């Protein structure tokens, strides 16, 4: 009886470096595979975190105050929306009825479109949403936290959480009710993305998906180099540091009118849960390959600035090892390529894209398995992706060094946290984990899985996790799905184990009450 929504996007976006404005128009086809008619459509407008009323609840600080995501036109199934609806109480699962399709909370990160009676999206039916929008890409020296700075001046842009997207609707909470607050991450639908990105000629674009029009945007030399990438493990330079500008780094613009001096890069990605891209005036573009077990060679791209070459000196080797090791550990990497993009964010993950240099490459590429293939709710249950990642990074690091992994030591750090009032149970919503967020989301899962290995064996845990990944690929497992699956895979009732590790913060408080010394012994 399992189901999940599917959302297919067609997006046309244009970047203006002179104003740092990104403008876009998009069409979203929503496939309502649920058994219920939908009279609301939840939207994620993450760029509104940069508005003056930002709801940050941590030390993360936006680099710049902007107008946020400004939606200028919205249409549902051919009917224009009223964009002046007031703030709605609660979230998209509540609020007043409407007589015309109406937008609510469009100045917040969690918005809603409400449909009148008789216009609901039928169970197993579809709906089309069309949106025109614009926002200023936030930049500046004061941003604190990943995703809080999206550009360097007017010459490099990292575009993430950059388009209005449909929220997840599931059978646990209906429309995902959580605001985007910064540290906690995402919960997205799977679907197809057809994206065209219009930038000045000479600017390189790296993105989720595969480039559909290399003949329009690349030079013959770059295309020839690109064709050789999967032939060996060597690093190939596609665009070098001395190849900058139209006709050298890219094709010359052949456009007219609004497209004069510009090029449109066209990418397509199928069965992914997000889309990210980066673009810069003078990216070096290099590539190598990774050989995925059972699939063969795929390209691994690196886009970085010339003065940051040291940060990418062995990034190709790290990326190759990660993709190949995790493919053997869990299941084969499913996507057609991997891209590493330089910029102000150096530790974030998206389908087929990591905003990372060599420093966080192994961790960020590991996210290709969770949540990019196994699509858990990162906001509520970060331990199901960040925590799993921390565990598997231990295994990957040991393999890269040619030594056996040591999992016994990860429990020692818990002694410094256990019993603290700042510790939240792992099942606690990550948005409200407060000062304990880092340990709660990242660091507590490795000792949990290590202790599970102490009960059933580490190899049994890793075998069961591999089976879990394959069973829940491109689905949305809940923590209960994970617990029940692991119980079956390990052939024992581990309810007692999951209860203490996931639902409580109970601590063992040991002390020496008395010491007796016997002379001569």
Short mmCIF file of C-alpha atoms in Angstrom, two decimals:
data_model
loop_
_atom_site.label_atom_id
_atom_site.label_comp_id
_atom_site.label_asym_id
_atom_site.label_seq_id
_atom_site.Cartn_x
_atom_site.Cartn_y
_atom_site.Cartn_z
CA UNK A 1 0.00 0.00 0.00
CA UNK A 2 3.04 2.28 -0.12
CA UNK A 3 2.81 5.46 -2.20
CA UNK A 4 4.66 8.75 -2.70
CA UNK A 5 4.00 11.87 -4.75
CA UNK A 6 6.01 12.52 -7.89
CA UNK A 7 6.81 16.04 -9.05
CA UNK A 8 8.21 16.84 -12.51
CA UNK A 9 9.80 20.26 -13.11
CA UNK A 10 10.48 22.27 -16.24
CA UNK A 11 12.49 25.34 -15.25
CA UNK A 12 13.95 28.21 -17.28
CA UNK A 13 16.26 30.43 -15.21
CA UNK A 14 18.44 33.44 -16.06
CA UNK A 15 21.33 34.78 -13.96
CA UNK A 16 22.27 38.47 -14.15
CA UNK A 17 25.68 38.99 -12.48
CA UNK A 18 25.32 42.79 -12.68
CA UNK A 19 22.46 42.67 -10.15
CA UNK A 20 22.93 39.13 -8.77
CA UNK A 21 19.30 38.48 -9.66
CA UNK A 22 18.10 35.03 -10.64
CA UNK A 23 14.82 35.04 -12.56
CA UNK A 24 12.86 31.96 -13.44
CA UNK A 25 9.71 30.46 -14.77
CA UNK A 26 8.72 26.92 -13.99
CA UNK A 27 6.03 24.37 -14.61
CA UNK A 28 5.47 21.60 -12.06
CA UNK A 29 3.38 18.54 -12.83
CA UNK A 30 2.20 16.99 -9.55
CA UNK A 31 1.30 13.31 -9.70
CA UNK A 32 -1.02 12.61 -6.77
CA UNK A 33 -0.41 8.90 -6.22
CA UNK A 34 -1.97 9.09 -2.76
CA UNK A 35 -5.43 7.63 -2.07
CA UNK A 36 -6.75 11.07 -1.06
CA UNK A 37 -7.84 14.11 -3.07
CA UNK A 38 -5.61 17.11 -2.31
CA UNK A 39 -7.24 20.48 -1.71
CA UNK A 40 -3.91 22.08 -0.78
CA UNK A 41 -0.46 22.22 -2.33
CA UNK A 42 2.47 22.77 0.00
CA UNK A 43 5.42 24.79 -1.32
CA UNK A 44 8.98 25.22 -0.10
CA UNK A 45 10.33 28.76 -0.59
CA UNK A 46 13.70 28.45 1.12
CA UNK A 47 15.05 31.75 -0.24
CA UNK A 48 12.70 33.50 2.17
CA UNK A 49 15.18 32.67 4.91
CA UNK A 50 17.08 35.73 3.66
CA UNK A 51 14.14 38.06 4.35
CA UNK A 52 14.35 40.45 7.28
CA UNK A 53 11.94 38.34 9.33
CA UNK A 54 14.08 35.20 8.97
CA UNK A 55 13.21 32.47 11.47
CA UNK A 56 16.74 31.33 12.24
CA UNK A 57 16.93 29.67 15.63
CA UNK A 58 20.67 29.09 15.84
CA UNK A 59 24.04 30.70 15.31
CA UNK A 60 23.59 30.42 11.52
CA UNK A 61 23.32 33.88 10.02
CA UNK A 62 22.39 34.87 6.44
CA UNK A 63 25.07 36.80 4.60
CA UNK A 64 22.60 39.38 3.32
CA UNK A 65 19.04 40.52 3.87
CA UNK A 66 17.05 40.34 0.63
CA UNK A 67 13.43 40.43 -0.48
CA UNK A 68 13.48 36.63 -0.50
CA UNK A 69 11.62 34.62 -3.11
CA UNK A 70 9.35 37.05 -4.94
CA UNK A 71 6.66 35.17 -6.86
CA UNK A 72 5.05 37.40 -9.48
CA UNK A 73 2.69 34.91 -11.13
CA UNK A 74 1.14 31.64 -10.03
CA UNK A 75 -1.32 29.47 -11.97
CA UNK A 76 -2.90 26.14 -11.00
CA UNK A 77 -4.51 24.11 -13.79
CA UNK A 78 -4.90 27.26 -15.87
CA UNK A 79 -6.43 29.40 -13.11
CA UNK A 80 -4.50 32.44 -11.88
CA UNK A 81 -3.90 32.57 -8.14
CA UNK A 82 -4.76 35.38 -5.80
CA UNK A 83 -1.28 36.24 -4.45
CA UNK A 84 -2.54 38.59 -1.73
CA UNK A 85 -3.90 35.95 0.63
CA UNK A 86 -3.14 36.66 4.30
CA UNK A 87 -0.89 34.58 6.48
CA UNK A 88 -2.68 31.32 7.19
CA UNK A 89 -2.89 29.87 10.68
CA UNK A 90 -0.87 26.73 11.25
CA UNK A 91 0.39 25.16 8.03
CA UNK A 92 -0.90 23.67 4.79
CA UNK A 93 -2.84 21.01 6.69
CA UNK A 94 -5.06 23.66 8.31
CA UNK A 95 -6.59 27.04 7.59
CA UNK A 96 -9.79 28.53 6.18
CA UNK A 97 -11.62 27.31 3.04
CA UNK A 98 -11.31 29.40 -0.13
CA UNK A 99 -13.56 30.14 -3.09
CA UNK A 100 -10.70 30.72 -5.56
CA UNK A 101 -7.19 29.25 -5.66
CA UNK A 102 -5.31 31.34 -3.12
CA UNK A 103 -1.67 31.67 -2.02
CA UNK A 104 -0.89 31.77 1.68
CA UNK A 105 2.40 32.46 3.51
CA UNK A 106 4.33 33.30 0.32
CA UNK A 107 6.75 35.39 2.42
CA UNK A 108 7.68 32.36 4.54
CA UNK A 109 9.80 29.30 3.82
CA UNK A 110 6.77 27.01 4.12
CA UNK A 111 3.96 28.29 1.88
CA UNK A 112 0.64 26.91 0.70
CA UNK A 113 -1.78 27.05 -2.22
CA UNK A 114 -5.35 26.31 -1.20
CA UNK A 115 -7.88 25.12 -3.76
CA UNK A 116 -11.66 25.68 -3.63
CA UNK A 117 -14.15 22.88 -3.19
CA UNK A 118 -14.45 20.90 -6.40
CA UNK A 119 -10.95 21.79 -7.60
CA UNK A 120 -8.97 19.32 -5.49
CA UNK A 121 -6.35 17.16 -7.18
CA UNK A 122 -8.03 13.79 -7.52
CA UNK A 123 -6.49 10.67 -6.04
CA UNK A 124 -4.24 9.19 -8.76
CA UNK A 125 -4.72 12.42 -10.73
CA UNK A 126 -2.38 15.21 -11.76
CA UNK A 127 -2.21 18.99 -11.48
CA UNK A 128 -0.03 21.61 -13.13
CA UNK A 129 1.43 24.57 -11.24
CA UNK A 130 3.10 27.43 -13.14
CA UNK A 131 5.23 30.01 -11.31
CA UNK A 132 7.22 33.10 -12.29
CA UNK A 133 9.70 34.29 -9.68
CA UNK A 134 12.86 36.24 -8.91
CA UNK A 135 15.27 36.71 -6.04
CA UNK A 136 18.62 38.29 -5.30
CA UNK A 137 21.34 35.72 -4.71
CA UNK A 138 22.66 36.46 -1.23
CA UNK A 139 26.33 37.26 -0.78
CA UNK A 140 28.67 39.05 1.56
CA UNK A 141 31.29 38.38 4.24
CA UNK A 142 29.01 37.93 7.25
CA UNK A 143 27.21 34.67 6.43
CA UNK A 144 27.67 31.89 9.00
CA UNK A 145 26.73 28.31 8.12
CA UNK A 146 26.40 26.31 4.92
CA UNK A 147 23.87 27.73 2.47
CA UNK A 148 23.94 31.13 4.21
CA UNK A 149 26.22 32.62 1.50
CA UNK A 150 25.45 31.80 -2.13
CA UNK A 151 27.94 33.87 -4.13
CA UNK A 152 31.34 35.51 -4.19
CA UNK A 153 30.83 39.08 -5.41
CA UNK A 154 29.51 38.97 -8.98
CA UNK A 155 31.81 36.29 -10.38
CA UNK A 156 30.82 32.97 -8.71
CA UNK A 157 27.38 31.64 -7.74
CA UNK A 158 26.24 28.49 -5.94
CA UNK A 159 22.53 28.05 -6.50
CA UNK A 160 20.88 25.75 -3.98
CA UNK A 161 17.30 25.75 -2.70
CA UNK A 162 16.84 28.21 -5.55
CA UNK A 163 13.46 27.34 -7.09
CA UNK A 164 9.97 26.99 -5.56
CA UNK A 165 9.40 23.30 -4.96
CA UNK A 166 6.43 21.22 -3.91
CA UNK A 167 6.51 19.90 -0.34
CA UNK A 168 6.27 16.24 0.49
CA UNK A 169 2.81 14.91 1.25
CA UNK A 170 2.92 11.61 3.13
CA UNK A 171 0.77 9.42 5.36
CA UNK A 172 2.55 10.48 8.56
CA UNK A 173 1.84 14.22 8.71
CA UNK A 174 0.11 15.17 5.47
CA UNK A 175 1.93 18.15 3.96
CA UNK A 176 5.37 18.55 5.52
CA UNK A 177 4.75 21.26 8.15
CA UNK A 178 8.33 22.27 8.93
CA UNK A 179 9.82 25.68 8.20
CA UNK A 180 13.34 25.91 6.82
CA UNK A 181 15.47 27.31 9.65
CA UNK A 182 18.97 26.77 8.30
CA UNK A 183 20.82 23.89 10.01
CA UNK A 184 18.25 21.13 9.51
CA UNK A 185 18.02 20.01 5.93
CA UNK A 186 15.33 18.75 3.59
CA UNK A 187 12.55 16.36 2.67
CA UNK A 188 11.83 16.35 -1.06
CA UNK A 189 9.80 14.49 -3.66
CA UNK A 190 11.41 12.48 -6.43
CA UNK A 191 10.77 13.45 -10.03
CA UNK A 192 12.22 14.64 -13.32
CA UNK A 193 13.98 17.98 -13.84
CA UNK A 194 14.31 19.67 -17.23
CA UNK A 195 16.31 22.81 -16.48
CA UNK A 196 17.74 25.51 -18.75
CA UNK A 197 20.16 27.99 -17.17
CA UNK A 198 20.92 31.20 -19.07
CA UNK A 199 24.27 32.82 -18.12
CA UNK A 200 26.76 35.14 -19.82
CA UNK A 201 28.82 33.52 -22.58
CA UNK A 202 32.16 32.44 -21.16
CA UNK A 203 30.68 31.38 -17.83
CA UNK A 204 30.93 27.66 -16.98
CA UNK A 205 27.92 25.86 -15.47
CA UNK A 206 28.04 22.62 -13.48
CA UNK A 207 24.77 21.07 -12.34
CA UNK A 208 22.63 18.13 -11.38
CA UNK A 209 21.80 16.01 -14.42
CA UNK A 210 23.44 15.57 -17.79
CA UNK A 211 24.15 18.37 -20.25
CA UNK A 212 21.82 18.08 -23.23
CA UNK A 213 23.33 20.67 -25.58
CA UNK A 214 27.15 20.54 -25.44
CA UNK A 215 27.30 21.59 -29.08
CA UNK A 216 25.61 24.89 -28.21
CA UNK A 217 27.66 25.87 -25.16
CA UNK A 218 31.07 24.15 -25.35
CA UNK A 219 34.00 24.70 -27.67
CA UNK A 220 35.00 21.86 -30.02
CA UNK A 221 38.16 21.45 -27.95
CA UNK A 222 36.21 21.05 -24.70
CA UNK A 223 33.85 18.54 -26.31
CA UNK A 224 36.79 16.50 -27.60
CA UNK A 225 38.42 16.46 -24.16
CA UNK A 226 35.16 15.57 -22.49
CA UNK A 227 34.74 12.53 -24.73
CA UNK A 228 37.95 11.03 -23.31
CA UNK A 229 37.08 11.30 -19.61
CA UNK A 230 35.71 7.80 -19.03
CA UNK A 231 38.57 6.11 -20.87
CA UNK A 232 40.99 6.13 -17.90
CA UNK A 233 41.48 7.20 -14.28
CA UNK A 234 43.63 10.14 -15.41
CA UNK A 235 42.53 13.69 -14.64
CA UNK A 236 41.54 15.51 -17.83
CA UNK A 237 41.39 19.30 -18.11
CA UNK A 238 38.25 20.30 -20.00
CA UNK A 239 38.71 24.06 -19.54
CA UNK A 240 42.05 25.29 -18.25
CA UNK A 241 43.04 28.43 -16.31
CA UNK A 242 44.23 30.14 -19.50
CA UNK A 243 40.91 29.51 -21.27
CA UNK A 244 38.60 32.27 -20.10
CA UNK A 245 35.81 34.04 -21.92
CA UNK A 246 33.53 33.43 -24.91
CA UNK A 247 35.16 31.32 -27.58
CA UNK A 248 37.74 29.98 -25.11
CA UNK A 249 35.99 28.61 -22.01
CA UNK A 250 32.67 28.25 -23.83
CA UNK A 251 31.24 28.66 -27.29
CA UNK A 252 30.62 32.15 -28.56
CA UNK A 253 27.11 33.46 -28.09
CA UNK A 254 24.97 33.18 -31.19
CA UNK A 255 21.87 34.60 -29.56
CA UNK A 256 20.01 37.73 -30.47
CA UNK A 257 17.91 40.17 -28.48
CA UNK A 258 17.87 39.23 -24.78
CA UNK A 259 20.26 36.34 -25.52
CA UNK A 260 22.99 38.53 -27.02
CA UNK A 261 26.24 37.67 -25.26
CA UNK A 262 24.66 34.80 -23.37
CA UNK A 263 24.35 31.00 -23.55
CA UNK A 264 21.62 28.66 -22.32
CA UNK A 265 22.83 25.44 -20.66
CA UNK A 266 20.24 22.65 -20.77
CA UNK A 267 20.31 19.83 -18.19
CA UNK A 268 17.98 16.87 -17.56
CA UNK A 269 17.87 14.65 -14.48
CA UNK A 270 15.36 11.87 -13.89
CA UNK A 271 14.31 10.37 -10.55
CA UNK A 272 16.09 12.88 -8.33
CA UNK A 273 14.80 14.82 -5.34
CA UNK A 274 16.49 18.20 -5.94
CA UNK A 275 18.52 20.21 -8.43
CA UNK A 276 21.56 22.40 -7.75
CA UNK A 277 24.07 24.23 -9.92
CA UNK A 278 27.10 26.49 -9.80
CA UNK A 279 28.41 29.01 -12.30
CA UNK A 280 31.51 31.19 -12.44
CA UNK A 281 33.34 33.47 -14.82
CA UNK A 282 36.65 31.62 -14.54
CA UNK A 283 36.10 28.09 -13.31
CA UNK A 284 38.75 25.53 -14.11
CA UNK A 285 36.90 22.41 -15.25
CA UNK A 286 38.59 19.06 -14.82
CA UNK A 287 37.16 15.55 -14.91
CA UNK A 288 38.01 11.93 -14.26
CA UNK A 289 36.05 8.71 -13.95
CA UNK A 290 34.76 6.34 -11.30
CA UNK A 291 33.96 2.74 -12.15
CA UNK A 292 30.72 1.70 -10.50
CA UNK A 293 30.35 -2.04 -9.82
CA UNK A 294 27.77 -3.52 -12.15
CA UNK A 295 27.39 -0.28 -14.11
CA UNK A 296 30.74 0.77 -15.50
CA UNK A 297 32.49 4.13 -15.76
CA UNK A 298 30.83 7.47 -15.03
CA UNK A 299 32.38 10.96 -15.26
CA UNK A 300 33.37 12.87 -12.13
CA UNK A 301 33.59 16.63 -12.73
CA UNK A 302 35.42 19.29 -10.68
CA UNK A 303 34.78 23.02 -11.06
CA UNK A 304 37.03 25.33 -9.03
CA UNK A 305 38.78 28.69 -9.06
CA UNK A 306 42.45 28.85 -10.11
CA UNK A 307 43.63 30.20 -6.73
CA UNK A 308 41.96 27.27 -4.92
CA UNK A 309 43.61 24.48 -6.89
CA UNK A 310 45.31 23.09 -3.76
CA UNK A 311 41.88 22.26 -2.33
CA UNK A 312 41.26 20.00 -5.34
CA UNK A 313 44.72 18.45 -5.69
CA UNK A 314 43.48 14.93 -4.90
CA UNK A 315 39.74 15.50 -4.95
CA UNK A 316 39.42 13.21 -7.96
CA UNK A 317 41.05 10.32 -6.09
CA UNK A 318 38.86 10.87 -3.01
CA UNK A 319 35.69 11.09 -5.10
CA UNK A 320 36.53 7.96 -7.06
CA UNK A 321 37.20 5.97 -3.90
CA UNK A 322 33.97 7.18 -2.27
CA UNK A 323 31.78 6.33 -5.25
CA UNK A 324 33.33 2.91 -5.74
CA UNK A 325 33.58 1.96 -2.04
CA UNK A 326 30.02 2.94 -1.11
CA UNK A 327 28.69 1.27 -4.24
CA UNK A 328 30.18 -2.00 -2.96
CA UNK A 329 29.17 -1.38 0.65
CA UNK A 330 25.48 -0.49 0.08
CA UNK A 331 24.34 -0.57 -3.54
CA UNK A 332 25.62 0.78 -6.87
CA UNK A 333 25.60 4.55 -7.35
CA UNK A 334 22.52 5.11 -9.49
CA UNK A 335 23.18 8.43 -11.21
CA UNK A 336 24.97 9.13 -14.53
CA UNK A 337 27.65 11.49 -13.16
CA UNK A 338 29.05 13.26 -10.08
CA UNK A 339 30.06 16.93 -9.88
CA UNK A 340 32.12 18.82 -7.28
CA UNK A 341 31.56 22.61 -7.29
CA UNK A 342 33.72 25.25 -5.61
CA UNK A 343 32.28 28.24 -3.77
CA UNK A 344 31.44 29.70 -0.36
CA UNK A 345 29.62 26.53 0.75
CA UNK A 346 32.17 23.75 1.17
CA UNK A 347 30.04 21.03 2.71
CA UNK A 348 26.64 20.45 1.12
CA UNK A 349 25.12 17.70 -0.96
CA UNK A 350 22.53 17.48 -3.72
CA UNK A 351 21.74 14.83 -6.34
CA UNK A 352 24.84 14.37 -8.53
CA UNK A 353 26.35 17.55 -7.02
CA UNK A 354 28.41 18.26 -3.93
CA UNK A 355 29.36 21.79 -2.95
CA UNK A 356 32.70 20.64 -1.63
CA UNK A 357 36.43 20.48 -2.11
CA UNK A 358 38.64 17.60 -0.99
CA UNK A 359 37.98 18.35 2.70
CA UNK A 360 34.37 17.15 2.91
CA UNK A 361 34.27 15.18 -0.34
CA UNK A 362 33.92 11.71 1.18
CA UNK A 363 31.13 12.76 3.54
CA UNK A 364 29.17 14.73 0.97
CA UNK A 365 29.42 12.09 -1.75
CA UNK A 366 28.20 9.53 0.78
CA UNK A 367 24.94 11.48 0.87
CA UNK A 368 24.28 10.12 -2.62
CA UNK A 369 22.98 7.05 -0.78
CA UNK A 370 21.01 8.87 1.92
CA UNK A 371 19.04 10.99 1.27
CA UNK A 372 19.57 11.20 -2.51
CA UNK A 373 18.66 7.58 -3.24
CA UNK A 374 17.00 6.60 0.06
CA UNK A 375 14.91 9.73 0.64
CA UNK A 376 14.42 10.08 4.38
CA UNK A 377 13.04 13.15 6.13
CA UNK A 378 16.25 15.00 7.03
CA UNK A 379 14.50 17.74 8.98
CA UNK A 380 12.92 15.44 11.52
CA UNK A 381 15.32 12.50 11.46
CA UNK A 382 18.78 13.68 10.50
CA UNK A 383 20.29 10.57 12.08
CA UNK A 384 18.95 8.60 9.11
CA UNK A 385 21.27 10.42 6.72
CA UNK A 386 23.91 12.47 8.56
CA UNK A 387 24.27 9.82 11.23
CA UNK A 388 24.45 6.94 8.74
CA UNK A 389 27.04 9.00 6.84
CA UNK A 390 29.24 9.47 9.87
CA UNK A 391 29.22 5.70 10.40
CA UNK A 392 30.06 4.84 6.79
CA UNK A 393 32.77 7.53 6.65
CA UNK A 394 34.65 5.57 9.33
CA UNK A 395 34.54 2.51 7.08
CA UNK A 396 35.56 4.46 3.99
CA UNK A 397 38.42 6.24 5.71
CA UNK A 398 39.86 2.98 6.96
CA UNK A 399 39.55 1.39 3.54
CA UNK A 400 41.32 4.33 1.89
CA UNK A 401 44.20 3.91 4.36
CA UNK A 402 44.29 0.15 3.89
CA UNK A 403 43.55 -0.65 7.54
CA UNK A 404 40.69 -2.32 9.41
CA UNK A 405 37.97 0.07 10.66
CA UNK A 406 37.88 0.67 14.39
CA UNK A 407 34.33 1.22 15.61
CA UNK A 408 34.93 0.58 19.30
CA UNK A 409 36.15 4.12 20.04
CA UNK A 410 33.08 6.01 18.83
CA UNK A 411 31.23 5.39 22.09
CA UNK A 412 33.77 7.28 24.18
CA UNK A 413 32.54 10.67 23.01
CA UNK A 414 29.03 9.83 24.15
CA UNK A 415 30.27 9.82 27.73
CA UNK A 416 30.75 13.57 27.48
CA UNK A 417 27.16 14.09 26.31
CA UNK A 418 25.14 11.38 28.01
CA UNK A 419 22.97 12.77 30.78
CA UNK A 420 23.28 16.37 29.59
CA UNK A 421 20.13 18.47 29.52
CA UNK A 422 21.08 19.62 26.02
CA UNK A 423 20.76 16.09 24.59
CA UNK A 424 17.58 15.39 22.66
CA UNK A 425 16.39 11.88 21.74
CA UNK A 426 17.31 10.91 18.20
CA UNK A 427 13.62 10.85 17.32
CA UNK A 428 13.32 14.52 18.28
CA UNK A 429 12.70 16.97 15.40
CA UNK A 430 16.12 18.25 14.30
CA UNK A 431 14.74 21.78 13.85
CA UNK A 432 14.38 22.02 17.64
CA UNK A 433 17.48 20.16 18.82
CA UNK A 434 19.06 23.43 19.94
CA UNK A 435 22.69 23.48 21.04
CA UNK A 436 22.80 19.68 20.89
CA UNK A 437 21.96 19.61 17.18
CA UNK A 438 25.39 18.52 15.97
CA UNK A 439 25.72 15.53 18.28
CA UNK A 440 22.03 14.67 17.89
CA UNK A 441 22.12 14.69 14.09
CA UNK A 442 25.66 13.53 13.28
CA UNK A 443 27.51 11.90 16.13
CA UNK A 444 25.13 9.66 18.08
CA UNK A 445 24.31 7.21 15.27
CA UNK A 446 27.83 5.75 14.89
CA UNK A 447 27.93 4.52 18.53
CA UNK A 448 24.39 3.20 18.09
CA UNK A 449 25.35 1.16 15.02
CA UNK A 450 28.64 0.17 16.64
CA UNK A 451 26.77 -1.19 19.66
CA UNK A 452 24.33 -2.98 17.36
CA UNK A 453 27.40 -4.55 15.76
CA UNK A 454 28.50 -5.64 19.22
CA UNK A 455 25.22 -7.56 19.51
CA UNK A 456 24.82 -9.09 16.04
CA UNK A 457 28.22 -8.46 14.40
CA UNK A 458 29.40 -5.51 12.30
CA UNK A 459 29.18 -7.47 9.06
CA UNK A 460 25.57 -8.38 9.83
CA UNK A 461 24.71 -4.71 10.46
CA UNK A 462 26.29 -3.66 7.16
CA UNK A 463 24.58 -6.48 5.25
CA UNK A 464 21.20 -5.45 6.70
CA UNK A 465 21.85 -1.79 5.90
CA UNK A 466 22.65 -2.74 2.31
CA UNK A 467 19.38 -4.66 2.05
CA UNK A 468 17.53 -1.70 3.59
CA UNK A 469 19.06 0.69 1.02
CA UNK A 470 18.03 -1.51 -1.91
CA UNK A 471 14.49 -2.03 -0.59
CA UNK A 472 13.87 1.67 0.06
CA UNK A 473 15.69 3.14 -2.94
CA UNK A 474 13.82 6.20 -4.29
CA UNK A 475 11.22 5.91 -1.55
CA UNK A 476 10.62 7.74 1.74
CA UNK A 477 11.27 5.39 4.67
CA UNK A 478 10.25 6.49 8.15
CA UNK A 479 12.23 5.53 11.27
CA UNK A 480 9.65 2.79 11.90
CA UNK A 481 10.23 1.38 8.42
CA UNK A 482 13.94 1.27 9.21
CA UNK A 483 13.49 -0.36 12.62
CA UNK A 484 11.09 -3.03 11.35
CA UNK A 485 13.27 -3.75 8.32
CA UNK A 486 16.40 -4.18 10.45
CA UNK A 487 14.52 -6.46 12.86
CA UNK A 488 13.55 -8.73 9.98
CA UNK A 489 16.95 -8.57 8.28
CA UNK A 490 18.74 -9.42 11.54
CA UNK A 491 16.11 -12.00 12.48
CA UNK A 492 15.44 -10.76 15.99
CA UNK A 493 13.18 -8.38 17.88
CA UNK A 494 15.35 -5.36 18.65
CA UNK A 495 12.52 -3.20 19.97
CA UNK A 496 14.34 -2.82 23.29
CA UNK A 497 17.48 -1.61 21.49
CA UNK A 498 15.69 0.94 19.29
CA UNK A 499 13.66 2.20 22.26
CA UNK A 500 16.68 3.16 24.34
CA UNK A 501 18.82 4.52 21.50
CA UNK A 502 16.16 6.40 19.55
CA UNK A 503 13.42 7.40 21.98
CA UNK A 504 15.23 8.10 25.27
CA UNK A 505 18.31 9.85 26.62
CA UNK A 506 18.52 7.59 29.64
CA UNK A 507 22.07 7.40 30.92
CA UNK A 508 24.04 4.97 33.05
CA UNK A 509 25.42 6.87 36.01
CA UNK A 510 28.14 4.68 37.52
CA UNK A 511 30.23 5.53 40.55
CA UNK A 512 32.56 3.84 43.04
CA UNK A 513 30.73 3.70 46.37
CA UNK A 514 33.37 2.00 48.52
CA UNK A 515 36.94 0.72 48.33
CA UNK A 516 38.38 -1.88 50.68
CA UNK A 517 42.10 -2.64 50.79
CA UNK A 518 43.38 -5.98 52.07
CA UNK A 519 46.96 -5.79 53.25
CA UNK A 520 49.34 -8.04 51.42
CA UNK A 521 47.03 -8.72 48.50
#
